[in-house]
Every structure is written in structure tokens, then in C-alpha cells.
mmCIF file of C-alpha atoms in Angstrom:
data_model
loop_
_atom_site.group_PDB
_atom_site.id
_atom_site.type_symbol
_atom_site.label_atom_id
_atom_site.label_comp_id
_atom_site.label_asym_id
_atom_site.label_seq_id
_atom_site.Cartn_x
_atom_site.Cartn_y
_atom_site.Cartn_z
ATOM 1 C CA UNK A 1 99.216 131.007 14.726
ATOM 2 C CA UNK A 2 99.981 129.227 17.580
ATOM 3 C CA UNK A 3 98.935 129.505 21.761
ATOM 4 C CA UNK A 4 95.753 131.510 22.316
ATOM 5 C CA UNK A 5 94.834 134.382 20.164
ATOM 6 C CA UNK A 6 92.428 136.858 21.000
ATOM 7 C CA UNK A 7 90.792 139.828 18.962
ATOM 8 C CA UNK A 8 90.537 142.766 18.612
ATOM 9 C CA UNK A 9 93.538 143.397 21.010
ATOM 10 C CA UNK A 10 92.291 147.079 22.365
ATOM 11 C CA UNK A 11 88.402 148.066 21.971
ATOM 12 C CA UNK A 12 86.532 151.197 22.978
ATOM 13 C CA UNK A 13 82.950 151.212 22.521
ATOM 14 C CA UNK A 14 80.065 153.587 24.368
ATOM 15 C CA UNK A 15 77.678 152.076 26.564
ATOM 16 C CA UNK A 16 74.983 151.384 23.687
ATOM 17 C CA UNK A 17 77.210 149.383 21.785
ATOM 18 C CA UNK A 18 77.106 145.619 20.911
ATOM 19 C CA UNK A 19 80.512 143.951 20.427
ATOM 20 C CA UNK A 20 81.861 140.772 20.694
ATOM 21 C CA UNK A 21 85.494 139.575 21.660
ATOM 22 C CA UNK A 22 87.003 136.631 19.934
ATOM 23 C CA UNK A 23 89.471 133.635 21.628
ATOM 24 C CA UNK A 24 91.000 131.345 19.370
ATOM 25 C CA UNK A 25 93.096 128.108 20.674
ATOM 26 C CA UNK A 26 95.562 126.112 18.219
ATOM 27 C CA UNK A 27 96.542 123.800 21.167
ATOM 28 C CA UNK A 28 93.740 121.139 20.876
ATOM 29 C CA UNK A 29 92.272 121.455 24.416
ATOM 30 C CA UNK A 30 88.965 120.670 25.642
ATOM 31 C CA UNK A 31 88.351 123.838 28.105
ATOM 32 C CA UNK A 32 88.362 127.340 27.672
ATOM 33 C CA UNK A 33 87.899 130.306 30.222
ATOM 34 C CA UNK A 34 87.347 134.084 30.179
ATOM 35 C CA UNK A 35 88.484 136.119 32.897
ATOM 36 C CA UNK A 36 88.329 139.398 33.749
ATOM 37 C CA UNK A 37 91.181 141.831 34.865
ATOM 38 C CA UNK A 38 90.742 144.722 36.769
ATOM 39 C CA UNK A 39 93.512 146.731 37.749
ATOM 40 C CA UNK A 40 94.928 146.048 41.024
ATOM 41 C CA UNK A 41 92.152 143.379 41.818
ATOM 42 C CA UNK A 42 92.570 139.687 41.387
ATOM 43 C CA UNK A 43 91.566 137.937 38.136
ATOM 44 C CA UNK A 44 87.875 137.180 38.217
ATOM 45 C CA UNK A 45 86.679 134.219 36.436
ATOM 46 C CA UNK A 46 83.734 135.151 34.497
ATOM 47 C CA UNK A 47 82.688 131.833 32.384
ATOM 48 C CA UNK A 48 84.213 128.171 32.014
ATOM 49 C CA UNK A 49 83.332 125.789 28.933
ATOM 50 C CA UNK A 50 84.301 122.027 28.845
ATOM 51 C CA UNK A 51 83.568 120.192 25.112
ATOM 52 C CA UNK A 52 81.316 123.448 24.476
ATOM 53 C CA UNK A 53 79.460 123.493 27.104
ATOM 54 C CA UNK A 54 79.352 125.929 29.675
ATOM 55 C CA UNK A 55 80.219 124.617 33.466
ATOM 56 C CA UNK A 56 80.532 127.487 35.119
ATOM 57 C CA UNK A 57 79.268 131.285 35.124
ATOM 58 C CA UNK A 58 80.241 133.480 37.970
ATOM 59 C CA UNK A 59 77.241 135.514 38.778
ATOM 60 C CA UNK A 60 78.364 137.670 35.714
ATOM 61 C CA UNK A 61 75.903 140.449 34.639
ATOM 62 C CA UNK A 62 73.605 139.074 31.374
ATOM 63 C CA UNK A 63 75.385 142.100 29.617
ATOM 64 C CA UNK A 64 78.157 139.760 28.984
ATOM 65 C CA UNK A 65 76.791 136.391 27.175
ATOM 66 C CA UNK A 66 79.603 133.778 26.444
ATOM 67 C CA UNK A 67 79.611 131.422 23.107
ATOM 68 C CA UNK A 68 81.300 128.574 22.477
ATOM 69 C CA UNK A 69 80.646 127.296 18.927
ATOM 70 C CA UNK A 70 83.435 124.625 18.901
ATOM 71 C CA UNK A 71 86.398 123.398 21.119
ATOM 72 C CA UNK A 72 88.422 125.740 19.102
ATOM 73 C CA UNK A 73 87.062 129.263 19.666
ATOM 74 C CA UNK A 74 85.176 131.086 22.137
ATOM 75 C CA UNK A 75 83.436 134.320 22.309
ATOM 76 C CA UNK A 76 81.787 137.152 24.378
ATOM 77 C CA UNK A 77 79.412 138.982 23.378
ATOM 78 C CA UNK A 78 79.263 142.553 24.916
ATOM 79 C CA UNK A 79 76.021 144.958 24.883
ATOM 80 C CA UNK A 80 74.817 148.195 27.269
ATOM 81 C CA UNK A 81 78.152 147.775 29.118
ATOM 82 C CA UNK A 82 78.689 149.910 31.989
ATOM 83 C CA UNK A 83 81.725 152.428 32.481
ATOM 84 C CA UNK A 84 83.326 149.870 35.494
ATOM 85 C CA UNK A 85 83.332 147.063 33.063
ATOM 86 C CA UNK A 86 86.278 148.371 31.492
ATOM 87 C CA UNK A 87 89.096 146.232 32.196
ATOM 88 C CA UNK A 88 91.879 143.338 30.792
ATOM 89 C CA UNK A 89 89.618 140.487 29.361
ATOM 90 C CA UNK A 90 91.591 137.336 29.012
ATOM 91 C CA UNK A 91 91.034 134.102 27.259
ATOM 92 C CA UNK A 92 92.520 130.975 28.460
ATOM 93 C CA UNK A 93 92.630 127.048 27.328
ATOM 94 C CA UNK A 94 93.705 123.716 28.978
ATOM 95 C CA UNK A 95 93.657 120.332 28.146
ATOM 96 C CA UNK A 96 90.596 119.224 30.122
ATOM 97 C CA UNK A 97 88.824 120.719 33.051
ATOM 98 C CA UNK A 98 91.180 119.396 35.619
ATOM 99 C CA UNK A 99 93.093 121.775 37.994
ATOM 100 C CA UNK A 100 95.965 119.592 37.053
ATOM 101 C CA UNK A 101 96.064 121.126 33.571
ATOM 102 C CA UNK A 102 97.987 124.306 33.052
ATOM 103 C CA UNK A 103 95.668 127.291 31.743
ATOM 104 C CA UNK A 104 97.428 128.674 28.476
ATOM 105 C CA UNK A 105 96.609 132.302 28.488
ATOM 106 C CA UNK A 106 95.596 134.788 25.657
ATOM 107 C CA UNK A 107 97.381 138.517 25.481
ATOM 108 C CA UNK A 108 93.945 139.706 26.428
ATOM 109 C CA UNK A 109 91.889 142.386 25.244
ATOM 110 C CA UNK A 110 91.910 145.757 26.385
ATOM 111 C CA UNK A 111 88.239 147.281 26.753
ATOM 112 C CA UNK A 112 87.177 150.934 27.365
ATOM 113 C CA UNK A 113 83.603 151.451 27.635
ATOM 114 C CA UNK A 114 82.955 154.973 27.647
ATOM 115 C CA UNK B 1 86.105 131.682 52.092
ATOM 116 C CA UNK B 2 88.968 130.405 49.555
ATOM 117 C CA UNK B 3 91.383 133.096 49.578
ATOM 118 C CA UNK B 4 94.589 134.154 48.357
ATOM 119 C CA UNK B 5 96.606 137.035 50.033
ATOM 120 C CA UNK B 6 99.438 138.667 48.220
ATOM 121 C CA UNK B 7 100.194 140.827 50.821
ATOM 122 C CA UNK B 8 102.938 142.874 48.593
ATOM 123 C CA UNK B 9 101.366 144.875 45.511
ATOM 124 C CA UNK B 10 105.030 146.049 44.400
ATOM 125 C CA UNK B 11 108.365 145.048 45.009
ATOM 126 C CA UNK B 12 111.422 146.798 44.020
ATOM 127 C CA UNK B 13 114.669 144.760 43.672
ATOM 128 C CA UNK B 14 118.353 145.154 42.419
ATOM 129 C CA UNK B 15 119.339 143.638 39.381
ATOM 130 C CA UNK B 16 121.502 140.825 40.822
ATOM 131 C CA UNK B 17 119.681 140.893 43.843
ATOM 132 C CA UNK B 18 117.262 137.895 45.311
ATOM 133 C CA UNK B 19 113.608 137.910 45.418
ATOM 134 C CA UNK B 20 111.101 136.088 47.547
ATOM 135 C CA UNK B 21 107.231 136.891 46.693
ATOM 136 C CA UNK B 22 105.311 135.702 49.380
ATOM 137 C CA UNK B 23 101.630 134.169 48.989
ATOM 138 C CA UNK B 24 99.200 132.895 51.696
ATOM 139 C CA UNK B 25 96.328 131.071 50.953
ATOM 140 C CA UNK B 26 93.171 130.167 52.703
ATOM 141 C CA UNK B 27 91.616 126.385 51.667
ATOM 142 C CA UNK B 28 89.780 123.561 53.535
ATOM 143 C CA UNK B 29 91.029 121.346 51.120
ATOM 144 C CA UNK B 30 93.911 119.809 49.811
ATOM 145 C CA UNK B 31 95.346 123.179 47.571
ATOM 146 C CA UNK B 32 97.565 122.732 44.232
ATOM 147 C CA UNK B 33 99.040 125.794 44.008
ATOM 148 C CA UNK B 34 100.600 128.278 40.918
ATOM 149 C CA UNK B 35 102.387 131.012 40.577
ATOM 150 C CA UNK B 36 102.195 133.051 37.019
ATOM 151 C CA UNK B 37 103.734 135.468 35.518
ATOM 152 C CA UNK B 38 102.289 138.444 32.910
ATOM 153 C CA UNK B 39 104.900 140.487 31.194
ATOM 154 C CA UNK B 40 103.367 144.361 30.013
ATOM 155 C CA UNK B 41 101.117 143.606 26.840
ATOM 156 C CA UNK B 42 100.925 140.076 27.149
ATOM 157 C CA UNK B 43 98.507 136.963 28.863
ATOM 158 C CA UNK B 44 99.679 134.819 32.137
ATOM 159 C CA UNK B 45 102.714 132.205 32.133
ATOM 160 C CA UNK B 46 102.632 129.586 34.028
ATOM 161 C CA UNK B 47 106.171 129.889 36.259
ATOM 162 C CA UNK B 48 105.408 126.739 38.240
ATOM 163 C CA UNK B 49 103.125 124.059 40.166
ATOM 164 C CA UNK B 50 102.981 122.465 43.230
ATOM 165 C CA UNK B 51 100.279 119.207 43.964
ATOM 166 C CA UNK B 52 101.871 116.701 46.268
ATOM 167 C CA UNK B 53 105.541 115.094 46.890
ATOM 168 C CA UNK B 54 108.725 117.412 47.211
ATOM 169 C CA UNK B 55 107.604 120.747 48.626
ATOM 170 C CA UNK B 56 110.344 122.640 46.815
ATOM 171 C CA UNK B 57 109.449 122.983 43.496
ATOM 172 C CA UNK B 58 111.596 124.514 40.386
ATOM 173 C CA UNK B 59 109.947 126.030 37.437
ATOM 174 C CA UNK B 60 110.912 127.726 34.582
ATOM 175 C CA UNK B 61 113.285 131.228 34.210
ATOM 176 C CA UNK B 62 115.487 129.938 37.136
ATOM 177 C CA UNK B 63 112.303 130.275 39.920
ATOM 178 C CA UNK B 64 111.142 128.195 42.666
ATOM 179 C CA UNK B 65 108.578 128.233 45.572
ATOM 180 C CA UNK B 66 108.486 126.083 48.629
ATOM 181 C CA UNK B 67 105.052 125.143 49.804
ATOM 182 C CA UNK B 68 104.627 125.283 53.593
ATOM 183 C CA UNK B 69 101.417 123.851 54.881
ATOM 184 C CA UNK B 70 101.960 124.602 58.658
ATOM 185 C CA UNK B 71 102.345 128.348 57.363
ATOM 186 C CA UNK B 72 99.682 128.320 54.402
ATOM 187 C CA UNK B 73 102.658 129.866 52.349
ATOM 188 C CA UNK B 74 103.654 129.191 48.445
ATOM 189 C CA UNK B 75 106.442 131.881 48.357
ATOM 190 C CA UNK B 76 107.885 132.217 45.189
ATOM 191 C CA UNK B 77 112.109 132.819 44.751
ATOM 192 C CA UNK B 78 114.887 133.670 42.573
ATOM 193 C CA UNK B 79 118.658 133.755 43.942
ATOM 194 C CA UNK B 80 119.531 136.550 41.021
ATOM 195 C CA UNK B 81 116.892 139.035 39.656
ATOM 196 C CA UNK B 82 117.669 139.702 35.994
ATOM 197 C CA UNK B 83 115.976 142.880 34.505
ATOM 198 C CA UNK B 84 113.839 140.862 32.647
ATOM 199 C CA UNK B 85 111.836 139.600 35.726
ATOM 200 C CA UNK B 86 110.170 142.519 36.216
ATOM 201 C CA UNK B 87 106.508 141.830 35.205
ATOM 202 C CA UNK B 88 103.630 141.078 37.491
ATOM 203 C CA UNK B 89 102.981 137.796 39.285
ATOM 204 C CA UNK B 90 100.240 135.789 40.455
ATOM 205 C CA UNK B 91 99.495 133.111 43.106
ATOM 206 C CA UNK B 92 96.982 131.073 42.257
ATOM 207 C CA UNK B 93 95.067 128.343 44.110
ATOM 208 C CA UNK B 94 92.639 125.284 42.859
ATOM 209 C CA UNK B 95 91.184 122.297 44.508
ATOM 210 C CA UNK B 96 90.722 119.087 43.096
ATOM 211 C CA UNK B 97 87.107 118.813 42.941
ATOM 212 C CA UNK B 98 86.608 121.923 41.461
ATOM 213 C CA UNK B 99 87.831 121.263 38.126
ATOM 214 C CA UNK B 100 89.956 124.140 36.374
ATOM 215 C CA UNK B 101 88.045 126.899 39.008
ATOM 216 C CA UNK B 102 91.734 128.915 40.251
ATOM 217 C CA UNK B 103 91.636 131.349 42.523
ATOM 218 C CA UNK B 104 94.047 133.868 42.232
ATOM 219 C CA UNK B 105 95.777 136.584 44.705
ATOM 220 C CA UNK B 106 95.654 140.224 43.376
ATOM 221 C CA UNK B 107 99.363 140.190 42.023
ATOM 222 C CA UNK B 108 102.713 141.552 42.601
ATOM 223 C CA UNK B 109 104.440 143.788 40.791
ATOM 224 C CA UNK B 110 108.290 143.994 40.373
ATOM 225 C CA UNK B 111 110.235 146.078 39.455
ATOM 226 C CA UNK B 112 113.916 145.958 38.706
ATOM 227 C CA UNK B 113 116.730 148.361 39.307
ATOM 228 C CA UNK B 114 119.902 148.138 36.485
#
């Protein structure tokens, strides 16, 4: 594997679910990012972790609750989501937390929430 | 507010044809600037990047974008559209002291007529 992977790619789950999305870098950076994509709005960045530890959270609801166990892989763990939180949920990496370093992106996951 | 104003959600161009995607951008500071692309089904690319020096830039699949600061433009441009371009694409917008943080413009869509 190489890039960003991210898993499942396409997920459907009611609204009294728990899942949890999985992001997987094989680039060796120190950052990684989720961001949400809802159609025809701009990309909204949820969470930011540098070295595992989170530096940023975006006033996101506590239905979504990031995890960063290593540099390597981050998660997001989903429960009582809401209809409107269906959207494009991407995963990106860069080297360090520097604006200077390009964000490698993930293909995304595709979540329903019915 | 940061900002970034796509002002065009979907462009339609002639294979063959050129393309300029415009971007405006509101920042106090100093802004490096992005453009991505995201092909159906798959994560962000980065195109290309603009910090300081030469305010034409040239990035990758035969695009550029000229930052003008007396306009608050980063218009992205291709002198021949090849049906492979179409995709959406993304302005995006950081600031030094804000580590990775982007901001990014709600995205254009292209299209490409053979």
C-alpha cells in the first residue's frame, strides 16, 4: 500500500449506530487531518493531530471523537449520528504541521446515515 | 473572516479549448495559496503552490496560476483542456502561523466537451 488509505470506502449506518472510520499513511509524516465534505460546500476541517496529539478540533459535535494511536493511523469514531452528517470524509497526511507541507489526501469515505 | 470565493461552481469547456478558474481570497496575512484537484472516486491532488518569489507558478498536468495581490486572485490556467481535466478543483488558502489549518473555496467543477 502506498499514499493514504482509508476504510471502509462507502458506509451506511442508522442513527443508533457506533462505527469507526480508519486512515492509514505509508508516507512517514508527522500530521494527519480529517475533513469533512459536503456536497457543494467547502471542505471543513474537522480535527488536526501533530506526533499524536490533537492541535486542533473545529467545534465538531462530540458525536464524532478522533483517535490517533500512532503517527501512522488515525481514526473516527462515529455514534448517534444525525441524517446531515452524511457526507465525503477524507483523511489527509503531511510531513509536519507546516502550511508549507503538501496535504496527501485519502479517497475518502462515503457515509450515509440514515 | 478568512475566506475563499470560487465564484464559478461549474465550468464547461471544449476539449482543446483554454481554461482559467478564478479564485479570490480574503486574508490579513501573508496567504500561501493551492489549488487541488479531486477526480470522481478519489481524494485531493495537489496541482500547485504559491508562497513568495515568481508570481506565476507551474504545477503539474500542464497547469499554472498567477497570484495577484492587488486583485486577491490565484486563478488557475491551462492553454489546452484535455478530457481528462474534468474533475473538481479547489482553491485553498493557509497562513503561516497557523500551521497546516487550509481554508478552502467550495470548488469548481469542469466539465469537458469531446
Amino acid at each position: 500500500e502506498t499514499g493514504v488509505t482509508q476504510t471502509p470506502r462507502h458506509l451506511v449506518m442508522g442513527m443508533t449506530n457506533k462505527k469507526s472510520l480508519k486512515c492509514e499513511q505509508h508516507l512517514g509524516h508527522n500530521a494527519m487531518y480529517w475533513y469533512k465534505q459536503s456536497a457543494k460546500k467547502p471542505l471543513e476541517l474537522m480535527f488536526v493531530y501533530s506526533l499524536e496529539e490533537r492541535v486542533e478540533n473545529n467545534s465538531v459535535p462530540s458525536r464524532f471523537s478522533p483517535e490517533c494511536p500512532n503517527s501512522s493511523h488515525l481514526f473516527l469514531h462515529l455514534h448517534t449520528l444525525q441524517p446531515e452528517d452524511s457526507a465525503l470524509y477524507l483523511c489527509a497526511s503531511s510531513q509536519e504541521l507546516a502550511v508549507q507541507n503538501e496535504q496527501f489526501f485519502g479517497p475518502g469515505t462515503r457515509l450515509t446515515v440514515l | 473572516a478568512q475566506s475563499v470565493t470560487q465564484p464559478d461552481i461549474h465550468i464547461t469547456v471544449s476539449e482543446g479549448a483554454s481554461l482559467e478558474l478564478r479564485c479570490n481570497y480574503s486574508y490579513g496575512a501573508t496567504p500561501y495559496l493551492f489549488w487541488y484537484v479531486q477526480s470522481p472516486g478519489q481524494g485531493l491532488q495537489l496541482l500547485l503552490k504559491y508562497f513568495s518569489g515568481d508570481t506565476l507558478v507551474q504545477g503539474i498536468k500542464g497547469f499554472e496560476a498567477e497570484f495577484k495581490r492587488s486583485q486577491s486572485s490565484f486563478n488557475l490556467r491551462k492553454p489546452s483542456v484535455h478530457w481528462s481535466d474534468a474533475a473538481e478543483y479547489f482553491c485553498a488558502v493557509g497562513t503561516y502561523n497557523q500551521g497546516g489549518k487550509l481554508i478552502f473555496g467550495q470548488g469548481t467543477e469542469l466539465s469537458v466537451k469531446p
